CSV table of N, CA, C and O in Angstrom, one decimal:
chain,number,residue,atom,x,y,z
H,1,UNK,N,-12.4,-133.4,-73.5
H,1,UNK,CA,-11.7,-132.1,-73.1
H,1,UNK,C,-11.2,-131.5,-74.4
H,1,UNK,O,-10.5,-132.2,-75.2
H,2,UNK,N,-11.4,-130.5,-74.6
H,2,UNK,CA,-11.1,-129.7,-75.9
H,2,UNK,C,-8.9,-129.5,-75.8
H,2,UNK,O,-8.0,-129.5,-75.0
H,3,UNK,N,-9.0,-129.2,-76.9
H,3,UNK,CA,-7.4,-128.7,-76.8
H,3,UNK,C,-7.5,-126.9,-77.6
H,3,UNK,O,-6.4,-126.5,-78.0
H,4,UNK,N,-8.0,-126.6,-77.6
H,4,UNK,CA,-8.4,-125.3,-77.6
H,4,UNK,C,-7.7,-125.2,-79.3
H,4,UNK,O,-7.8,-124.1,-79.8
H,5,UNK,N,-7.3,-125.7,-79.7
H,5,UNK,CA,-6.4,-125.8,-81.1
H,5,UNK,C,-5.2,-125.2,-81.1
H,5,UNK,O,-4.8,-124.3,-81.9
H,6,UNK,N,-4.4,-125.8,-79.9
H,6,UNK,CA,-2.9,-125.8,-79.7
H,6,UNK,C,-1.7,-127.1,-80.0
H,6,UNK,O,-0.5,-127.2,-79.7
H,7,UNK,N,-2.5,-128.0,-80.7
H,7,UNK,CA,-2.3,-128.8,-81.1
H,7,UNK,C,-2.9,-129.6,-82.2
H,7,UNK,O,-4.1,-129.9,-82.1
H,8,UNK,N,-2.0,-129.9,-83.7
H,8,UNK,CA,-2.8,-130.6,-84.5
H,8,UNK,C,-3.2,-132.0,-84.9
H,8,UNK,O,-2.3,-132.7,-84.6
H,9,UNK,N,-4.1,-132.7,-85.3
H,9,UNK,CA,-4.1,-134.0,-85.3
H,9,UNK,C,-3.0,-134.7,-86.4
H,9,UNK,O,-2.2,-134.2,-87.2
H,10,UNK,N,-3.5,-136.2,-86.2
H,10,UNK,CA,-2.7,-136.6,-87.3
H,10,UNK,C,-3.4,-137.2,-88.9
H,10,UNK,O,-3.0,-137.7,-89.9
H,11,UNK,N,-4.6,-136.7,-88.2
H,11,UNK,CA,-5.3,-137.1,-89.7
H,11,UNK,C,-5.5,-135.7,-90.3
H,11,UNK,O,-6.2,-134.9,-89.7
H,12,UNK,N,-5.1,-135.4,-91.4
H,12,UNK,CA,-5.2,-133.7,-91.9
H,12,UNK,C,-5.8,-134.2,-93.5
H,12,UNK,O,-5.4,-133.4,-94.3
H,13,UNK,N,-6.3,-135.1,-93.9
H,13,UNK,CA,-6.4,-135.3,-95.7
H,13,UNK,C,-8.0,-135.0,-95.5
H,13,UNK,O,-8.5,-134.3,-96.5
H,14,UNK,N,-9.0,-135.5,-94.1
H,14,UNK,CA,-10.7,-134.9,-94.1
H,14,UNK,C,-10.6,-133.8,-93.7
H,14,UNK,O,-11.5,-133.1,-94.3
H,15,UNK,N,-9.5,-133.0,-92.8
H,15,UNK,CA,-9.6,-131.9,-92.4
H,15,UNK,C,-9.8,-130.4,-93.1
H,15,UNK,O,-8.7,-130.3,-93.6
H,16,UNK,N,-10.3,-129.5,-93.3
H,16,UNK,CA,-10.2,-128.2,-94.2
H,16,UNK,C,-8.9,-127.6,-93.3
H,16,UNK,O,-8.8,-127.5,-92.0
H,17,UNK,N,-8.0,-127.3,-94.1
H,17,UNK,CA,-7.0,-126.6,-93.8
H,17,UNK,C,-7.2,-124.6,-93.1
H,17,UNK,O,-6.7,-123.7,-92.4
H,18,UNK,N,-8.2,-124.8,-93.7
H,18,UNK,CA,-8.5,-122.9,-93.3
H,18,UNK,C,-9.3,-122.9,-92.6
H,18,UNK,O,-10.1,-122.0,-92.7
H,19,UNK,N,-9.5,-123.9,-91.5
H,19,UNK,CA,-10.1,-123.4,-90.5
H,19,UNK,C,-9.2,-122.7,-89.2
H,19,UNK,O,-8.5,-123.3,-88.4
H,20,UNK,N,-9.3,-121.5,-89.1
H,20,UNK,CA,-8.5,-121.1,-87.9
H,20,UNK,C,-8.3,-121.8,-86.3
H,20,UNK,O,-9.1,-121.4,-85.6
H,21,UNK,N,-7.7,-122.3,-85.9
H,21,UNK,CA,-7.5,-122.6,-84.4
H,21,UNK,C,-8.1,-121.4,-83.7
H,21,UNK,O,-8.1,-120.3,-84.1
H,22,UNK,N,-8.8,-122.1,-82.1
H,22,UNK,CA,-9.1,-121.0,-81.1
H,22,UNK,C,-8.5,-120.1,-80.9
H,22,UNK,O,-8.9,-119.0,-80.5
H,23,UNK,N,-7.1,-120.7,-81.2
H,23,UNK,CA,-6.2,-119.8,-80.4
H,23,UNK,C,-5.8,-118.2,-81.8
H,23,UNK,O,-5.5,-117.0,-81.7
H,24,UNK,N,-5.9,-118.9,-82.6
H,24,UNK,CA,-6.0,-117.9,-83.7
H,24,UNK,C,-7.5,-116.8,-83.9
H,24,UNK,O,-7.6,-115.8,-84.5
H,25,UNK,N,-8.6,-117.6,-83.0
H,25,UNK,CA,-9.9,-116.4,-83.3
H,25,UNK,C,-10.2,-115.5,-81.8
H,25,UNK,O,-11.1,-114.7,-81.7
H,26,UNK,N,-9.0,-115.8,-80.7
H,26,UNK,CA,-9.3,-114.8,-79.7
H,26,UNK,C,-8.7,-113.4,-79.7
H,26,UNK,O,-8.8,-112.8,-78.7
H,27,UNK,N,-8.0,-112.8,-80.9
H,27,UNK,CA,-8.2,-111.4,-80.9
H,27,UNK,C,-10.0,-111.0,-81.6
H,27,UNK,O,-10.8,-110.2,-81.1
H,28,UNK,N,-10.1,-111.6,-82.5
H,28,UNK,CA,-11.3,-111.0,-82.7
H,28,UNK,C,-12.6,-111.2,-81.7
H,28,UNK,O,-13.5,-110.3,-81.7
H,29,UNK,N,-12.7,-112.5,-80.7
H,29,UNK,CA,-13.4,-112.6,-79.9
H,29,UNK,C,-13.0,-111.8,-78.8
H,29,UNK,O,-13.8,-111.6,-77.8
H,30,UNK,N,-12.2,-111.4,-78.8
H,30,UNK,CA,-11.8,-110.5,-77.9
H,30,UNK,C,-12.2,-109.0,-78.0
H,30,UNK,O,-12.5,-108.2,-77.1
H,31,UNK,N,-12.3,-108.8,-79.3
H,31,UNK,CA,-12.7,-106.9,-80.3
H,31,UNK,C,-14.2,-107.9,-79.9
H,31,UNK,O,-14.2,-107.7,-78.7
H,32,UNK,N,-15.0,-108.4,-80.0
H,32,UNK,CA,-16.2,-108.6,-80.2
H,32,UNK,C,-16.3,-108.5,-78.7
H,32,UNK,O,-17.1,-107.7,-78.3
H,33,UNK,N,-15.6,-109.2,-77.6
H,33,UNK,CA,-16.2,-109.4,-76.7
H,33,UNK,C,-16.3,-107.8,-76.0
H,33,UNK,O,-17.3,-107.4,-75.5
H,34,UNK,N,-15.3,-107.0,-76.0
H,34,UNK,CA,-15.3,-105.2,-75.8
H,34,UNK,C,-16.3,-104.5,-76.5
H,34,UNK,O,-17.0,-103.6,-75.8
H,35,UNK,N,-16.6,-104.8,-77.8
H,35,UNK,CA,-17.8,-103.9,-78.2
H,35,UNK,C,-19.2,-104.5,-77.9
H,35,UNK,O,-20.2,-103.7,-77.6
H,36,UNK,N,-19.3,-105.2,-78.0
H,36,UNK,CA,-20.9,-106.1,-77.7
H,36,UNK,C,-20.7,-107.2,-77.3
H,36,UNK,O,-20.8,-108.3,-77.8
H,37,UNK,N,-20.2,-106.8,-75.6
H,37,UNK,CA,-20.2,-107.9,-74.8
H,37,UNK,C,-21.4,-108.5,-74.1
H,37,UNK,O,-21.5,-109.6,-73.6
H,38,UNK,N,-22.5,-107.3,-74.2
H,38,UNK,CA,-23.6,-107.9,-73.6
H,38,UNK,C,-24.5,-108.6,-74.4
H,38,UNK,O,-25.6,-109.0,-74.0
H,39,UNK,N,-24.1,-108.7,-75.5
H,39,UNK,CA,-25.0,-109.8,-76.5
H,39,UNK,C,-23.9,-111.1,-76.3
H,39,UNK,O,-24.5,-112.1,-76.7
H,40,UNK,N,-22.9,-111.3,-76.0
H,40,UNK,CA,-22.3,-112.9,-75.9
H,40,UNK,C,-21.8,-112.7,-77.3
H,40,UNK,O,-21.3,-113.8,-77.5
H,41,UNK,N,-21.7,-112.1,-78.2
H,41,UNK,CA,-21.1,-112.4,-79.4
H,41,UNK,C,-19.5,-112.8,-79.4
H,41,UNK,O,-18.7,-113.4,-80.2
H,42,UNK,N,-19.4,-112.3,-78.6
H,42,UNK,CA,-17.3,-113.9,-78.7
H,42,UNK,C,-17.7,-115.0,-78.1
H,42,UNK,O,-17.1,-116.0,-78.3
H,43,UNK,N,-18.9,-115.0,-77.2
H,43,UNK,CA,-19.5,-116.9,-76.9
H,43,UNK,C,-19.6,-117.7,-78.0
H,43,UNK,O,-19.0,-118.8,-78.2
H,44,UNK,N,-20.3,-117.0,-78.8
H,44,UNK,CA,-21.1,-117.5,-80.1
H,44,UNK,C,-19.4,-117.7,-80.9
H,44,UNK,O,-18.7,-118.7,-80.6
H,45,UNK,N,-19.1,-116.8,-81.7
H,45,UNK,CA,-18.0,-116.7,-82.4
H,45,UNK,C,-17.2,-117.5,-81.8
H,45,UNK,O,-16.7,-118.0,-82.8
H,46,UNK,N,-16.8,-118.0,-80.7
H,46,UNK,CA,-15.8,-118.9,-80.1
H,46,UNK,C,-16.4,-120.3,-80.5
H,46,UNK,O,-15.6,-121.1,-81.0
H,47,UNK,N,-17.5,-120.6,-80.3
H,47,UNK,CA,-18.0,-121.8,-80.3
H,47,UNK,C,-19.2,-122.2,-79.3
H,47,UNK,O,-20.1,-122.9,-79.5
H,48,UNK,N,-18.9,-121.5,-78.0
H,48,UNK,CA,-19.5,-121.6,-77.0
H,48,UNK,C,-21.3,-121.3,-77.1
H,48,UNK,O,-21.7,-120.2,-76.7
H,49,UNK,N,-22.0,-122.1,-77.4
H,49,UNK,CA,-23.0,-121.5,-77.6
H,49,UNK,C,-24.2,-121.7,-76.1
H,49,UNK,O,-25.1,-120.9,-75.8
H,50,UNK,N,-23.7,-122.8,-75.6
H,50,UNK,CA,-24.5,-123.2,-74.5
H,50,UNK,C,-24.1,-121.9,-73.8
H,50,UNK,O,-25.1,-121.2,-73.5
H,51,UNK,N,-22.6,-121.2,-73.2
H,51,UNK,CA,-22.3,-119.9,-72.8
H,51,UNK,C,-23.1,-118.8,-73.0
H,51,UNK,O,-23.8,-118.2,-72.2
H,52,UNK,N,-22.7,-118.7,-74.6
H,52,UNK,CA,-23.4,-117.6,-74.6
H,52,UNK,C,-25.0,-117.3,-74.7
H,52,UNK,O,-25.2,-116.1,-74.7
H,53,UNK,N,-26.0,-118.0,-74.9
H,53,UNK,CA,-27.1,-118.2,-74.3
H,53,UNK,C,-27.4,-117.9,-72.7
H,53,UNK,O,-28.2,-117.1,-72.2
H,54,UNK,N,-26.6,-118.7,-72.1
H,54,UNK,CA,-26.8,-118.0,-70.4
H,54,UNK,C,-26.5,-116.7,-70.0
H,54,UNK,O,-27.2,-116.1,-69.2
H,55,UNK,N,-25.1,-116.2,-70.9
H,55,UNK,CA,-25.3,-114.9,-70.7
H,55,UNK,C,-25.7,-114.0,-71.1
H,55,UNK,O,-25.6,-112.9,-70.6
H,56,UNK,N,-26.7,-114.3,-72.7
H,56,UNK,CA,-27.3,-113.2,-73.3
H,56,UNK,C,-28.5,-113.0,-72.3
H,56,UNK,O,-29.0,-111.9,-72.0
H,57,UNK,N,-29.1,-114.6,-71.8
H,57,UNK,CA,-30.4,-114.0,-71.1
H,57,UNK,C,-30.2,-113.7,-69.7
H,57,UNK,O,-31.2,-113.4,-69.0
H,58,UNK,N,-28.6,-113.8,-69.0
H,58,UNK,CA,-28.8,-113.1,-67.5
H,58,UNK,C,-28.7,-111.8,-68.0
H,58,UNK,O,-29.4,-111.0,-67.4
H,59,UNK,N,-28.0,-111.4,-69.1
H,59,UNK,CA,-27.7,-109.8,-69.6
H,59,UNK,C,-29.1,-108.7,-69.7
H,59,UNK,O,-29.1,-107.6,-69.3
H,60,UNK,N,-30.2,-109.4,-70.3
H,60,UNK,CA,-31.4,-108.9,-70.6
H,60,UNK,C,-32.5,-109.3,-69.1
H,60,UNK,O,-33.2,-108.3,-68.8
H,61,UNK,N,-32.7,-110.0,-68.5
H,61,UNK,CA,-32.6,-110.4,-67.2
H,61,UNK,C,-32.3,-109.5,-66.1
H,61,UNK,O,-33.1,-109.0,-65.3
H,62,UNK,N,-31.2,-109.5,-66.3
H,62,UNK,CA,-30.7,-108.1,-65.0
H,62,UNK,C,-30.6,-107.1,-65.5
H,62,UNK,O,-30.2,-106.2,-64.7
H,63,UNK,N,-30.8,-106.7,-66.7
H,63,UNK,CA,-30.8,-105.4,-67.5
H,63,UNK,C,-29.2,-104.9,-67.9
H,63,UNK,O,-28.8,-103.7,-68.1
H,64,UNK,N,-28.5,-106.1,-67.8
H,64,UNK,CA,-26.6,-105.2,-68.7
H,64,UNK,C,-25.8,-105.7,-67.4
H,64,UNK,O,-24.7,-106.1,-67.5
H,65,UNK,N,-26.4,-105.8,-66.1
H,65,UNK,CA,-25.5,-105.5,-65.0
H,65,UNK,C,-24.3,-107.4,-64.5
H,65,UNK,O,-23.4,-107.8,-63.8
H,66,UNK,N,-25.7,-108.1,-65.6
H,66,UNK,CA,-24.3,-109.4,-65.3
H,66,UNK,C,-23.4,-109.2,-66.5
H,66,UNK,O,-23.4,-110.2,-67.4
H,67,UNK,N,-22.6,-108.1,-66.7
H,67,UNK,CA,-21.9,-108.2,-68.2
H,67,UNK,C,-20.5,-107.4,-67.4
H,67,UNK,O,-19.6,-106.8,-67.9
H,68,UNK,N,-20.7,-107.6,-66.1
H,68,UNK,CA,-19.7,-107.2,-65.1
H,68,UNK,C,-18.9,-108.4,-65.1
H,68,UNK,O,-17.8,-108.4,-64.6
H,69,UNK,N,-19.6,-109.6,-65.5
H,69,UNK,CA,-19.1,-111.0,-64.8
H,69,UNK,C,-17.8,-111.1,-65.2
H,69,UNK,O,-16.9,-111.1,-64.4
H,70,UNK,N,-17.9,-111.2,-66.7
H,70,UNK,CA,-16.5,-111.4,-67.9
H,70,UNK,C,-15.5,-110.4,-66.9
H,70,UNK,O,-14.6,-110.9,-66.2
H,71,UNK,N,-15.7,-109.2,-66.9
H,71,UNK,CA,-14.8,-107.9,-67.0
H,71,UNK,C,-14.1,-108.4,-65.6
H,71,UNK,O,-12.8,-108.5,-65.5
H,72,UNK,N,-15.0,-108.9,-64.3
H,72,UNK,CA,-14.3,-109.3,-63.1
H,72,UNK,C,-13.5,-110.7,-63.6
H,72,UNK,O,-12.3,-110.9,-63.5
H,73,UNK,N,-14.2,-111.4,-63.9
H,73,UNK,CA,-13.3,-112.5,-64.1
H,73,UNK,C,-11.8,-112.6,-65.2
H,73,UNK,O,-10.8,-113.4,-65.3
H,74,UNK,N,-12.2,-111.6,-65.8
H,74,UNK,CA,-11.1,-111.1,-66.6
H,74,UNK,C,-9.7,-110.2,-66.2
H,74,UNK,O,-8.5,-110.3,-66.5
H,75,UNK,N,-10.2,-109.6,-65.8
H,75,UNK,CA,-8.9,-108.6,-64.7
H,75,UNK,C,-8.8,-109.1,-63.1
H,75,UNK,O,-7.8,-108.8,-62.3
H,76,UNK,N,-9.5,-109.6,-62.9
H,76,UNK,CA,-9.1,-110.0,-61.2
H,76,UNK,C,-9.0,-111.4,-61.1
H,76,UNK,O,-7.8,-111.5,-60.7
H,77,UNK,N,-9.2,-112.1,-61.1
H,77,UNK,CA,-8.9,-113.6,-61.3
H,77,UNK,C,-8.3,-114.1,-62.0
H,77,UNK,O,-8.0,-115.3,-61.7
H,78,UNK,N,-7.6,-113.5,-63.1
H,78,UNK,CA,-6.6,-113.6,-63.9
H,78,UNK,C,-5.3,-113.9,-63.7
H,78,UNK,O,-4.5,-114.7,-64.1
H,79,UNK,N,-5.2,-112.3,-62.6
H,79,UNK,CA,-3.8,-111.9,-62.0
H,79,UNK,C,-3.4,-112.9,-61.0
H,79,UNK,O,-2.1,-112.9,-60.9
H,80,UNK,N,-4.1,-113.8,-60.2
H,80,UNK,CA,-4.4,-114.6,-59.4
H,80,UNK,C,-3.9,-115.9,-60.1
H,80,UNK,O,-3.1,-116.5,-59.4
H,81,UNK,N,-4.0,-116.2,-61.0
H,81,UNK,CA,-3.8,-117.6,-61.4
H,81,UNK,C,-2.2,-117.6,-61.8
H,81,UNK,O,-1.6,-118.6,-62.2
């Protein structure tokens, strides 16, 4: 189970220090996910690559129209939780 990088380990001497936490790259995955959401580029940029693969090819697939998915699950299911 991932910790999304809200937490640090205790071994930091192998670690690179400048790597950003997730939680530090979701404004830009967020600007990426608004402008070219139907390419999956904040999948990718996040890490998610198995994600963003499924959605680049339902996107080209249904022609743009599963790029509604994010947007519903983002404003309406959100409010919900």
């Amino acid at each position: 189970m991932e910790n999304y990088g809200y937490t640090k380990t205790g071994n930091t001497q192998n670690q690179q220090s400048n790597i950003p936490y997730r939680s530090e790259k979701k404004l830009p995955a967020a600007i990426l996910g608004i402008l070219v959401g139907w390419l999956a580029l904040n999948k990718f940029y996040l890490g998610y690559t198995k994600e963003g693969v499924i959605q680049l090819i339902l996107n080209i697939v249904t022609l743009g129209a599963a790029s509604i998915i994010p947007f519903y699950r983002r404003y309406f299911i959100s409010f919900y939780e």
